Backbone as numpy.savetxt, mean C-alpha at the origin, in Angstrom:
# Nx Ny Nz CAx CAy CAz Cx Cy Cz
19.24 8.59 12.19 19.91 8.22 10.61 20.11 9.71 10.05
21.13 10.00 9.15 21.25 10.96 8.51 21.56 10.58 6.92
20.89 11.32 6.02 20.93 10.80 4.93 22.31 10.93 4.18
22.52 10.37 3.44 23.90 10.36 2.41 23.58 10.08 0.80
24.84 9.99 0.07 24.59 10.29 -1.22 24.02 9.02 -1.82
24.36 7.70 -0.75 24.12 6.55 -1.20 22.37 6.44 -1.12
21.72 7.05 -0.37 20.54 7.21 0.23 19.48 7.86 -0.76
20.05 9.01 -1.70 19.19 9.57 -2.74 18.46 9.00 -3.81
17.33 9.03 -3.56 16.22 8.45 -4.57 16.08 9.19 -5.87
16.37 8.37 -6.85 16.20 8.75 -8.27 15.23 8.26 -8.86
14.57 7.20 -8.60 13.10 6.67 -8.90 12.28 6.26 -8.08
10.76 6.56 -8.00 10.04 5.40 -7.27 9.07 4.76 -8.03
8.70 3.53 -7.45 7.98 2.44 -8.14 6.79 2.29 -7.16
5.58 2.46 -7.95 4.11 2.39 -7.16 3.74 1.25 -7.68
3.53 0.02 -6.84 3.12 -1.07 -7.39 1.67 -1.40 -6.60
0.81 -1.81 -7.27 -0.54 -2.20 -7.01 -1.31 -3.33 -7.44
-1.34 -4.27 -6.77 -1.99 -5.52 -7.03 -3.65 -5.26 -7.06
-4.07 -5.85 -8.18 -5.77 -5.87 -8.20 -6.41 -7.41 -8.52
-7.24 -7.43 -7.45 -8.08 -8.70 -8.07 -9.66 -8.29 -7.50
-10.20 -8.14 -8.90 -11.68 -7.90 -8.57 -12.08 -6.66 -7.73
-11.54 -5.76 -8.08 -11.83 -4.25 -7.11 -12.43 -2.98 -7.85
-13.64 -3.56 -8.94 -13.90 -2.58 -9.43 -14.61 -1.14 -8.55
-15.09 -1.84 -7.50 -15.83 -0.85 -6.28 -14.65 0.11 -5.98
-13.75 -0.09 -5.77 -12.63 0.63 -4.91 -11.63 1.00 -5.77
-11.15 0.33 -6.68 -9.98 0.92 -7.54 -10.26 2.51 -8.03
-11.21 2.87 -8.58 -11.38 4.50 -8.62 -10.89 5.30 -7.31
-11.50 5.09 -6.21 -11.06 5.58 -4.75 -9.34 5.42 -4.73
-8.78 4.39 -4.79 -7.31 4.02 -5.04 -6.64 4.87 -5.99
-6.95 5.03 -7.25 -6.59 5.63 -7.97 -6.39 7.13 -7.71
-7.43 7.44 -7.36 -7.66 9.11 -7.13 -6.78 9.17 -6.16
-6.53 8.84 -4.92 -5.81 9.08 -4.06 -4.33 9.09 -4.27
-4.00 8.09 -5.05 -2.89 7.87 -5.50 -2.28 9.15 -6.36
-3.31 9.75 -7.26 -2.85 11.07 -8.16 -2.61 12.08 -7.30
-3.45 12.37 -5.78 -3.46 13.39 -5.00 -1.79 13.47 -4.42
-1.57 12.07 -4.15 -0.12 12.03 -3.76 1.01 12.17 -4.64
0.62 12.00 -6.32 1.67 12.31 -6.94 1.60 13.69 -7.02
0.41 14.52 -6.95 0.59 15.89 -7.32 1.31 16.53 -6.34
0.98 15.76 -4.77 1.77 16.54 -3.61 3.63 16.28 -3.60
3.93 15.23 -4.57 5.21 15.35 -4.56 5.74 16.25 -5.84
4.90 16.71 -6.48 5.24 17.43 -7.60 5.34 18.71 -7.03
4.10 19.08 -5.93 4.47 20.49 -5.48 5.39 20.69 -4.64
5.78 19.45 -3.61 6.98 19.68 -2.60 8.24 19.40 -3.06
8.41 19.05 -4.34 9.95 18.96 -4.73 10.02 19.63 -6.41
10.68 20.17 -6.60 10.96 20.99 -7.76 11.35 19.72 -8.93
12.31 19.16 -8.45 12.84 18.29 -9.29 12.63 16.56 -8.69
11.57 16.29 -8.40 10.91 14.93 -8.14 11.72 13.72 -8.90
11.82 12.74 -7.91 12.22 11.63 -8.51 11.13 10.95 -9.80
11.64 10.21 -10.84 10.76 9.62 -11.49 10.08 8.76 -10.99
8.75 8.93 -11.29 7.86 7.90 -10.74 7.34 6.84 -11.65
7.24 5.45 -11.73 6.65 4.71 -12.30 5.57 3.88 -11.74
4.34 3.81 -11.85 3.06 3.22 -11.38 2.75 2.17 -12.48
2.79 0.69 -11.63 2.28 -0.39 -12.19 1.26 -1.05 -11.55
0.24 -1.36 -12.28 -1.27 -1.82 -11.73 -0.87 -3.35 -12.45
-1.21 -4.21 -11.38 -1.03 -5.76 -11.53 -2.56 -6.46 -11.36
-3.06 -6.44 -12.43 -4.40 -7.19 -13.00 -4.50 -8.73 -12.47
-4.53 -9.30 -11.40 -4.61 -10.75 -11.14 -5.85 -11.46 -10.97
-6.09 -11.99 -12.07 -7.36 -12.87 -12.21 -8.66 -12.00 -12.35
-8.54 -10.81 -12.61 -9.92 -10.33 -12.50 -10.85 -10.68 -13.46
-12.28 -10.59 -13.01 -13.41 -11.10 -13.82 -14.22 -10.03 -13.41
-14.02 -8.69 -13.24 -14.98 -7.74 -13.17 -14.59 -6.70 -13.93
-14.97 -5.22 -13.46 -14.54 -4.08 -14.32 -13.23 -3.54 -14.13
-12.60 -4.02 -13.17 -11.18 -3.61 -12.76 -10.43 -3.36 -13.97
-10.48 -4.28 -14.92 -9.75 -3.59 -16.18 -9.89 -2.67 -17.04
-11.05 -2.44 -17.25 -11.52 -0.99 -17.60 -10.99 0.00 -17.09
-10.98 0.27 -15.73 -10.85 1.04 -14.98 -9.02 1.42 -14.87
-8.56 0.29 -15.04 -7.32 0.54 -14.98 -6.86 0.89 -16.18
-7.25 0.39 -17.35 -6.79 0.82 -18.62 -7.27 2.32 -18.94
-7.84 3.07 -18.44 -8.28 4.46 -18.50 -7.72 5.25 -17.23
-6.66 4.62 -16.95 -5.99 5.27 -15.66 -4.96 5.92 -16.23
-4.22 5.58 -17.20 -2.94 6.24 -17.81 -1.66 5.52 -17.32
-1.76 4.55 -16.31 -0.69 4.01 -15.59 -0.48 2.69 -16.16
0.89 2.01 -16.42 0.95 0.76 -17.07 0.27 -0.24 -16.16
-0.46 -1.09 -16.75 -1.04 -2.28 -16.46 -0.52 -3.55 -16.63
-0.32 -4.60 -15.97 0.08 -5.77 -16.29 -1.16 -6.79 -15.79
-1.15 -7.90 -16.60 -2.09 -8.67 -16.28 -1.55 -9.93 -16.18
-2.16 -10.87 -14.87 -1.73 -12.14 -14.43 -2.92 -12.84 -14.36
-2.99 -14.35 -14.19 -3.95 -14.94 -13.98 -3.57 -15.92 -12.83
-2.77 -15.54 -11.87 -2.38 -16.92 -11.04 -3.25 -16.75 -9.63
-4.00 -15.64 -9.26 -4.47 -15.50 -8.04 -3.81 -15.54 -7.32
-2.56 -14.91 -7.34 -1.35 -15.05 -6.31 -0.73 -13.66 -6.01
-1.24 -13.21 -4.88 -0.88 -11.47 -4.70 0.86 -11.46 -4.75
1.54 -12.42 -3.86 2.85 -12.40 -3.81 3.69 -12.42 -5.66
3.22 -13.39 -6.21 3.44 -13.27 -7.97 3.07 -12.01 -8.39
1.88 -11.46 -8.17 1.48 -10.02 -8.60 2.17 -8.89 -8.29
2.67 -8.93 -6.95 3.65 -7.69 -6.30 5.02 -7.92 -7.27
5.54 -9.16 -7.05 6.68 -9.36 -7.78 6.98 -9.02 -9.31
5.77 -9.12 -9.97 5.63 -8.71 -11.29 5.75 -7.24 -11.41
4.86 -6.80 -10.59 4.80 -5.31 -10.41 6.28 -4.54 -10.42
6.99 -5.10 -9.52 8.18 -4.43 -8.99 9.06 -4.77 -10.03
9.31 -5.87 -10.69 10.13 -6.19 -11.91 9.97 -5.53 -13.17
8.44 -5.13 -13.01 8.32 -3.88 -14.31 8.99 -2.67 -14.00
8.85 -2.38 -12.52 9.20 -1.10 -12.22 11.02 -1.08 -12.54
11.82 -2.02 -12.25 13.17 -2.14 -12.50 13.37 -2.14 -13.97
12.34 -2.71 -14.96 12.92 -2.69 -15.78 12.67 -1.46 -16.70
11.60 -0.80 -16.11 11.43 0.69 -16.62 12.50 1.91 -16.44
13.12 1.81 -15.22 14.33 2.27 -14.78 15.05 2.30 -15.75
15.47 0.84 -15.89 16.72 0.55 -16.64 16.35 1.01 -18.01
15.17 1.04 -18.61 15.26 1.56 -20.09 15.61 3.09 -20.24
14.96 3.58 -19.00 15.09 5.06 -18.94 16.47 5.59 -18.85
17.20 4.77 -18.37 18.60 4.73 -17.94 19.23 4.52 -19.30
19.11 3.77 -19.81 19.45 3.19 -21.27 19.36 4.55 -22.41
18.33 4.99 -22.46 17.71 6.26 -23.31 18.72 7.16 -22.68
19.20 7.26 -21.60 19.68 8.85 -21.12 21.07 8.69 -20.67
21.48 7.25 -20.94 22.90 6.97 -20.79 23.26 7.39 -19.00
22.64 7.06 -18.30 22.80 7.10 -16.92 21.83 5.93 -16.25
22.44 4.96 -15.74 21.57 3.79 -15.29 21.44 4.13 -14.04
20.57 3.71 -13.31 20.18 4.04 -11.79 20.40 2.64 -11.13
21.21 2.68 -10.06 21.43 1.50 -9.08 20.12 1.11 -8.23
19.95 -0.14 -8.00 18.94 -0.38 -7.42 18.99 0.49 -5.95
19.90 0.78 -5.41 19.84 1.36 -4.41 19.25 3.11 -4.18
19.03 3.04 -5.46 18.81 4.52 -5.62 17.08 4.36 -6.25
16.75 3.29 -5.98 15.18 3.04 -6.39 14.09 2.76 -5.01
13.24 3.41 -4.76 12.24 3.22 -3.98 11.17 2.51 -4.50
10.67 1.54 -3.65 9.60 0.97 -4.22 8.36 0.87 -3.14
7.40 1.67 -3.47 6.11 1.90 -2.44 4.96 1.01 -2.80
4.40 0.13 -2.17 3.62 -1.03 -2.13 2.25 -0.55 -1.59
1.22 -0.52 -2.23 -0.14 -0.69 -1.63 -1.26 -1.32 -2.40
-2.64 -1.43 -1.95 -3.26 -2.27 -2.45 -4.81 -1.61 -3.00
-5.09 -2.60 -3.88 -6.33 -1.79 -4.62 -7.89 -1.30 -3.90
-7.79 -2.14 -2.65 -8.85 -1.50 -2.31 -8.43 -0.50 -0.98
-7.42 -0.03 -1.10 -7.02 1.23 -0.31 -6.83 2.35 -0.78
-6.64 3.52 -0.06 -6.68 4.70 -0.17 -5.48 5.49 0.46
-4.46 5.82 -0.32 -2.93 6.55 0.60 -3.59 7.93 0.71
-2.74 8.34 1.83 -3.01 9.84 2.11 -2.42 10.97 1.10
-2.33 11.99 0.88 -1.74 12.73 -0.11 -0.32 12.68 0.26
0.11 12.80 1.46 1.57 12.75 1.76 2.09 11.41 1.58
1.61 10.50 1.31 2.13 9.31 1.10 3.72 8.91 0.68
3.41 9.82 -0.67 4.80 9.73 -1.49 6.22 10.43 -0.85
5.73 11.76 -0.52 6.74 12.79 -0.06 6.91 12.28 1.68
6.41 11.52 2.36 6.88 11.00 3.42 7.87 9.84 3.12
7.62 8.83 2.48 8.43 7.74 2.04 9.61 8.24 1.47
9.60 9.40 0.63 11.05 9.93 0.00 11.69 10.43 1.50
11.15 11.33 2.07 11.97 11.96 2.80 12.78 10.80 3.83
11.70 9.63 4.52 12.25 8.61 5.02 13.63 7.92 4.54
13.72 7.73 2.85 14.42 7.05 2.12 15.80 7.81 2.11
15.70 9.10 1.68 16.76 9.76 1.87 17.19 10.34 2.92
16.59 10.19 4.09 17.50 10.18 5.61 17.86 9.06 5.91
17.78 7.56 4.90 18.66 6.59 5.58 17.81 5.47 5.33
16.42 5.55 5.26 15.70 4.20 5.58 16.03 3.29 4.69
15.82 1.87 4.63 15.85 0.77 3.77 14.51 0.41 3.79
13.67 0.34 4.70 12.37 -0.11 5.02 11.54 0.74 5.90
10.31 1.02 5.35 8.97 1.72 5.96 8.10 0.97 6.01
7.72 0.31 7.33 6.40 -0.31 7.56 5.28 0.78 8.24
4.62 0.98 7.37 3.47 1.93 7.72 2.27 1.22 8.22
1.32 1.93 8.90 0.25 1.64 9.47 -1.35 1.82 8.42
-2.34 0.75 8.66 -3.22 1.23 7.96 -4.68 1.43 9.05
-5.40 1.85 8.49 -6.76 2.10 9.49 -8.03 1.48 8.51
-9.26 0.70 9.31 -10.29 0.27 8.61 -11.19 1.44 8.25
-11.96 1.39 7.04 -12.78 2.19 6.85 -13.93 2.09 7.42
-14.31 2.87 8.33 -15.09 2.65 9.46 -16.70 2.68 9.09
-16.92 3.17 7.74 -18.18 2.85 7.18 -18.33 1.40 6.70
-17.26 0.68 6.67 -17.56 -1.00 6.66 -18.07 -1.79 7.95
-17.39 -1.03 9.09 -17.91 -1.56 10.43 -19.20 -1.06 11.36
-19.71 -1.72 11.94 -20.71 -1.26 12.90 -20.17 -0.48 14.01
-21.23 0.23 14.40 -20.68 1.24 15.75 -19.88 0.30 16.73
-20.17 -0.78 17.03 -19.65 -1.80 18.11 -18.02 -2.21 17.95
-18.08 -2.42 16.44 -16.64 -2.92 15.94 -16.04 -1.80 15.80
-16.27 -0.46 15.36 -15.53 0.44 15.36 -14.95 1.01 16.45
-15.63 0.88 17.63 -15.41 1.24 19.10 -14.33 0.18 19.58
-14.34 -0.97 19.35 -13.67 -2.26 19.62 -12.31 -1.83 19.01
-12.21 -1.41 17.97 -10.92 -1.03 17.08 -10.18 0.15 17.61
-10.81 1.21 17.98 -10.23 2.27 18.35 -9.93 1.86 20.00
-10.31 1.24 20.72 -10.02 0.83 22.01 -8.78 -0.10 22.16
-8.34 -0.69 20.78 -7.17 -1.50 20.78 -6.16 -1.04 20.17
-6.04 0.28 19.44 -5.46 1.07 18.71 -4.95 2.50 19.22
-3.81 2.73 19.35 -3.26 4.32 19.83 -2.87 4.77 18.46
-3.86 5.64 18.11 -3.42 6.67 16.80 -2.21 7.46 16.85
-1.67 7.47 16.02 -0.18 8.07 15.96 0.89 7.09 16.38
0.72 5.69 16.74 1.70 4.74 17.36 1.80 3.66 16.23
2.90 3.42 15.81 3.47 2.25 14.86 4.07 1.20 15.56
3.27 0.15 15.71 3.64 -1.19 16.17 4.76 -1.83 15.34
5.05 -1.84 14.36 5.59 -2.38 13.48 4.89 -3.68 12.67
3.74 -3.54 12.78 2.76 -4.89 12.09 2.88 -4.55 10.65
3.27 -5.55 9.62 3.23 -5.37 8.49 2.31 -5.48 7.63
1.71 -4.26 6.46 0.80 -4.59 5.88 0.87 -3.95 4.49
1.02 -4.98 3.43 1.17 -4.63 2.00 0.91 -3.33 1.83
-0.48 -2.72 2.15 -0.95 -1.72 1.88 -0.11 -0.40 2.23
0.66 -0.69 2.81 1.41 0.36 3.25 2.89 -0.15 3.87
3.66 -0.12 2.65 4.86 -0.87 2.67 5.90 -0.16 1.73
6.87 0.10 2.16 8.01 0.94 1.25 9.42 0.17 1.28
10.03 -0.10 0.18 11.31 -0.61 0.46 12.38 -0.24 -0.45
13.84 -0.17 -0.09 14.76 0.57 -0.80 14.93 -0.79 -2.19
15.10 -0.56 -3.45 15.36 -1.41 -4.34 16.40 -2.43 -4.02
17.63 -2.07 -3.80 18.85 -2.91 -3.42 18.30 -3.43 -2.34
17.88 -3.39 -1.34 17.20 -4.19 0.11 16.24 -5.05 -0.56
15.50 -4.76 -1.58 14.41 -5.40 -1.68 15.08 -7.05 -2.56
15.77 -6.75 -3.33 16.69 -7.34 -4.25 17.53 -8.61 -3.17
18.03 -7.93 -2.26 19.07 -8.96 -1.41 18.23 -9.89 -0.65
16.85 -9.36 -0.40 16.13 -10.04 0.38 14.86 -11.01 -0.31
15.67 -11.22 -1.70 14.77 -12.04 -2.24 13.63 -11.76 -3.10
13.19 -10.42 -2.68 11.68 -10.15 -3.03 10.69 -10.90 -2.86
9.27 -10.32 -3.39 8.03 -11.11 -2.76 8.12 -12.46 -3.35
7.70 -13.31 -2.32 7.66 -14.94 -2.68 6.41 -14.88 -3.52
6.30 -16.03 -3.93 4.96 -16.65 -4.93 4.29 -16.89 -3.97
3.75 -16.26 -2.91 2.66 -16.72 -2.02 1.06 -15.99 -2.00
0.05 -17.03 -1.66 -1.33 -16.39 -2.07 -1.77 -15.39 -0.91
-0.82 -15.24 -0.04 -0.87 -14.65 1.37 0.44 -14.52 2.11
0.48 -13.12 3.02 1.77 -12.85 3.99 3.03 -13.12 3.08
3.00 -12.41 1.56 4.30 -12.21 1.10 4.90 -10.93 1.67
4.08 -10.00 2.11 4.63 -8.77 2.67 5.27 -9.16 3.91
4.65 -10.10 4.62 5.55 -10.51 6.18 6.76 -11.24 5.92
6.72 -12.14 4.97 8.00 -12.94 4.71 9.04 -11.86 4.28
8.94 -11.13 3.45 9.65 -10.07 2.83 10.57 -9.23 3.90
9.38 -8.61 4.85 9.99 -7.80 5.98 10.88 -8.69 7.15
10.57 -9.99 7.14 10.94 -10.74 8.02 12.29 -11.10 7.66
12.51 -11.19 6.25 13.88 -11.49 5.49 14.84 -10.16 5.64
14.35 -8.94 5.46 14.75 -7.73 5.68 15.22 -7.48 7.06
14.46 -7.86 8.08 15.06 -7.80 9.66 15.76 -8.65 9.96
15.99 -9.70 9.15 17.11 -10.53 9.56 18.45 -10.12 9.04
18.34 -9.00 8.41 19.76 -8.47 7.99 19.87 -7.40 9.11
21.11 -7.28 9.91 21.40 -6.02 10.87 21.75 -4.89 10.04
21.62 -4.91 8.82 22.08 -3.76 8.21 20.96 -3.10 7.65
19.63 -3.64 7.66 18.52 -3.04 7.22 18.11 -2.09 8.25
17.80 -0.57 7.35 17.43 0.27 8.44 15.93 0.58 8.04
15.25 0.17 9.14 13.92 0.23 9.14 13.16 1.39 9.89
12.25 1.69 9.11 11.58 2.84 10.06 9.86 2.57 10.02
9.13 2.29 11.42 8.07 2.12 11.46 7.21 3.45 11.76
6.04 3.75 11.07 5.54 4.90 10.98 4.12 5.00 10.99
3.38 5.90 11.75 1.90 6.23 11.36 1.65 7.35 10.74
3.02 8.01 10.26 2.70 9.55 9.58 1.83 9.37 8.62
2.36 8.37 7.61 1.33 8.29 6.32 0.33 7.06 6.43
-0.53 7.05 7.22 -1.44 5.99 7.58 -2.37 5.79 6.17
-2.66 4.62 5.82 -3.42 4.42 4.66 -4.58 3.86 5.05
-6.10 4.30 4.58 -7.25 3.99 4.62 -7.31 2.53 3.86
-8.12 1.64 4.67 -8.13 0.24 3.84 -9.80 -0.26 3.89
-9.92 -1.23 3.17 -11.40 -1.47 3.04 -11.48 -2.17 4.71
-12.69 -1.92 5.17 -13.06 -2.75 6.49 -14.06 -3.91 6.04
-13.89 -4.34 4.99 -14.69 -5.52 5.01 -14.03 -7.00 5.81
-15.29 -7.88 5.95 -14.96 -8.73 6.66 -14.81 -10.14 5.94
-15.08 -9.95 4.81 -14.77 -11.47 3.74 -13.81 -10.77 2.82
-12.56 -11.27 2.75 -11.36 -10.81 2.20 -11.41 -11.41 0.91
-9.83 -11.27 0.13 -9.64 -11.67 -1.12 -8.34 -12.93 -0.83
-8.37 -12.84 0.32 -7.29 -14.33 0.87 -7.85 -14.33 2.19
-7.59 -15.75 2.28 -8.04 -16.19 4.04 -7.57 -15.73 4.98
-6.19 -15.34 4.93 -5.48 -14.73 6.18 -5.14 -13.31 6.15
-5.91 -12.82 5.14 -5.22 -11.26 4.91 -6.03 -10.45 6.20
-6.34 -8.93 5.84 -6.49 -7.93 6.87 -8.14 -8.01 7.24
-8.89 -8.64 6.27 -10.26 -9.08 6.36 -10.40 -10.05 7.43
-9.40 -11.43 7.30 -9.70 -12.35 8.30 -8.83 -11.67 9.60
-8.22 -10.63 9.82 -7.42 -10.40 11.07 -8.71 -9.22 11.75
-9.49 -8.60 11.22 -10.68 -8.00 11.09 -11.69 -8.68 12.04
-12.24 -9.94 11.18 -13.07 -10.69 11.56 -12.64 -11.56 13.00
-11.32 -11.72 13.15 -11.00 -12.48 14.27 -10.69 -11.42 15.69
-10.62 -10.32 15.44 -10.41 -9.34 16.60 -11.72 -8.46 16.95
-12.93 -8.58 15.72 -13.83 -7.44 16.23 -14.98 -8.43 16.38
-15.91 -7.63 17.34 -17.35 -8.19 17.30 -17.90 -8.74 16.27
-18.54 -10.15 16.21 -18.94 -10.71 15.00 -20.34 -10.04 14.80
-20.73 -10.24 13.16 -22.12 -9.50 12.92 -22.68 -11.13 12.44
-24.02 -10.84 12.30 -24.89 -11.87 12.25 -24.73 -12.48 10.82
-24.23 -11.81 9.93 -24.07 -12.62 8.54 -23.22 -11.61 7.54
-21.99 -11.88 8.14 -20.65 -10.80 7.25 -20.62 -10.98 5.97
-20.96 -9.89 5.17 -20.44 -9.69 3.63 -19.78 -8.75 3.38
-19.14 -8.92 2.09 -18.11 -8.27 1.55 -19.10 -6.68 1.26
-18.71 -5.90 1.85 -19.45 -4.17 1.49 -19.00 -3.81 0.15
-18.07 -4.09 -0.24 -18.00 -4.06 -1.92 -18.96 -4.07 -2.86
-19.74 -5.61 -2.29 -20.73 -6.25 -3.18 -21.98 -5.28 -2.92
-22.17 -4.30 -2.04 -23.24 -3.68 -1.89 -22.78 -2.87 -1.20
-22.09 -1.86 -2.02 -21.45 -0.60 -1.53 -22.38 0.47 -1.53
-22.33 1.26 -0.33 -23.05 2.46 -0.16 -24.13 2.26 0.45
-24.54 0.84 1.00 -25.81 0.39 1.85 -25.37 0.83 3.36
-26.36 0.81 4.47 -26.12 1.26 5.62 -25.21 -0.01 6.29
-24.09 0.40 6.59 -23.41 -0.87 7.06 -24.00 -1.08 8.80
-24.67 -0.30 9.30 -24.95 -0.58 10.89 -24.18 0.58 11.62
-23.35 1.15 11.12 -22.84 2.06 12.01 -23.21 3.19 12.56
-23.10 3.73 13.80 -23.66 5.26 14.08 -23.30 6.25 13.52
-24.04 6.96 12.36 -23.33 8.26 12.05 -22.58 9.30 12.98
-23.46 9.32 14.00 -22.86 10.28 14.97 -21.56 9.81 15.63
-21.52 8.60 15.65 -20.30 7.93 16.47 -19.22 8.05 15.27
-19.33 7.67 14.13 -18.69 7.81 13.05 -17.93 9.13 13.07
-18.79 10.25 13.13 -18.43 11.73 12.64 -17.30 11.73 13.73
-17.76 11.54 15.17 -16.74 11.85 16.12 -15.30 11.19 16.01
-15.45 10.01 15.57 -14.26 9.17 15.27 -13.50 9.82 14.14
-14.17 9.99 12.85 -13.42 10.50 12.05 -12.85 11.73 12.23
-13.49 12.94 12.98 -12.85 13.91 13.21 -11.66 13.14 13.99
-11.53 12.75 14.78 -10.36 12.40 15.88 -8.86 11.88 14.97
-9.23 11.36 13.81 -8.26 10.87 13.19 -7.91 11.62 11.62
-8.35 12.51 11.36 -8.16 13.43 10.16 -6.89 13.58 10.08
-6.46 13.71 8.83 -4.99 13.58 8.31 -4.77 15.22 8.69
-3.44 15.48 9.18 -2.93 17.15 8.99 -1.91 16.95 8.02
């Protein structure tokens, strides 16, 4: 792909749905701020960035954490991640339009990039700069990889995960925690469906059905996500881990007892973490 004027990104929207993530949301936001700092460092005139946190049926302390973040916060009560993501994207489009009206320079959706992640995840410092580079080189869709937090897994589970994944390889598996899409392509595909799960997969399937969609699958900006085996939705990443990793006697949500011993071997974890350190 070679970037053209049509691929220039004038605005980036970051959308993060939140459902009772008071334990992990601070880590998510801290990582995002690092990515925003890196974007400012690498680009003298970076695109405008609009971050939208969508609190969906939260009953814990997530709202207070989000309110203190300085980012835009929306509140929904549907407990539906598809609707939450769609509301966040709509807010991004609205903010870009408002800015365009003030500046008398409207931004076409083709020049807006939507970067999606989850509140239980931590993006790398290069998350936004990598997506911007891919977008301006012509990508309409970025399907990124994720890796579970090994602190949430046992040593045996970690070893099995490592044995079934090739680090540095992107297989095109869809994760809402690491998904980027051009605004015009998002709209043409119908946006996020109002689904309680797999809204990300359905969106990508719609995009892939269009032969003109320029897709890039990458492990370059992999995202750290929760390794919990009890998730927020029945068919989410937690279910995937539960179905592919050795079982534990009594799986629990590690967030509910954050910081306790997961049963993993510290020495083994150290070796594994060294092998996947971001460069």
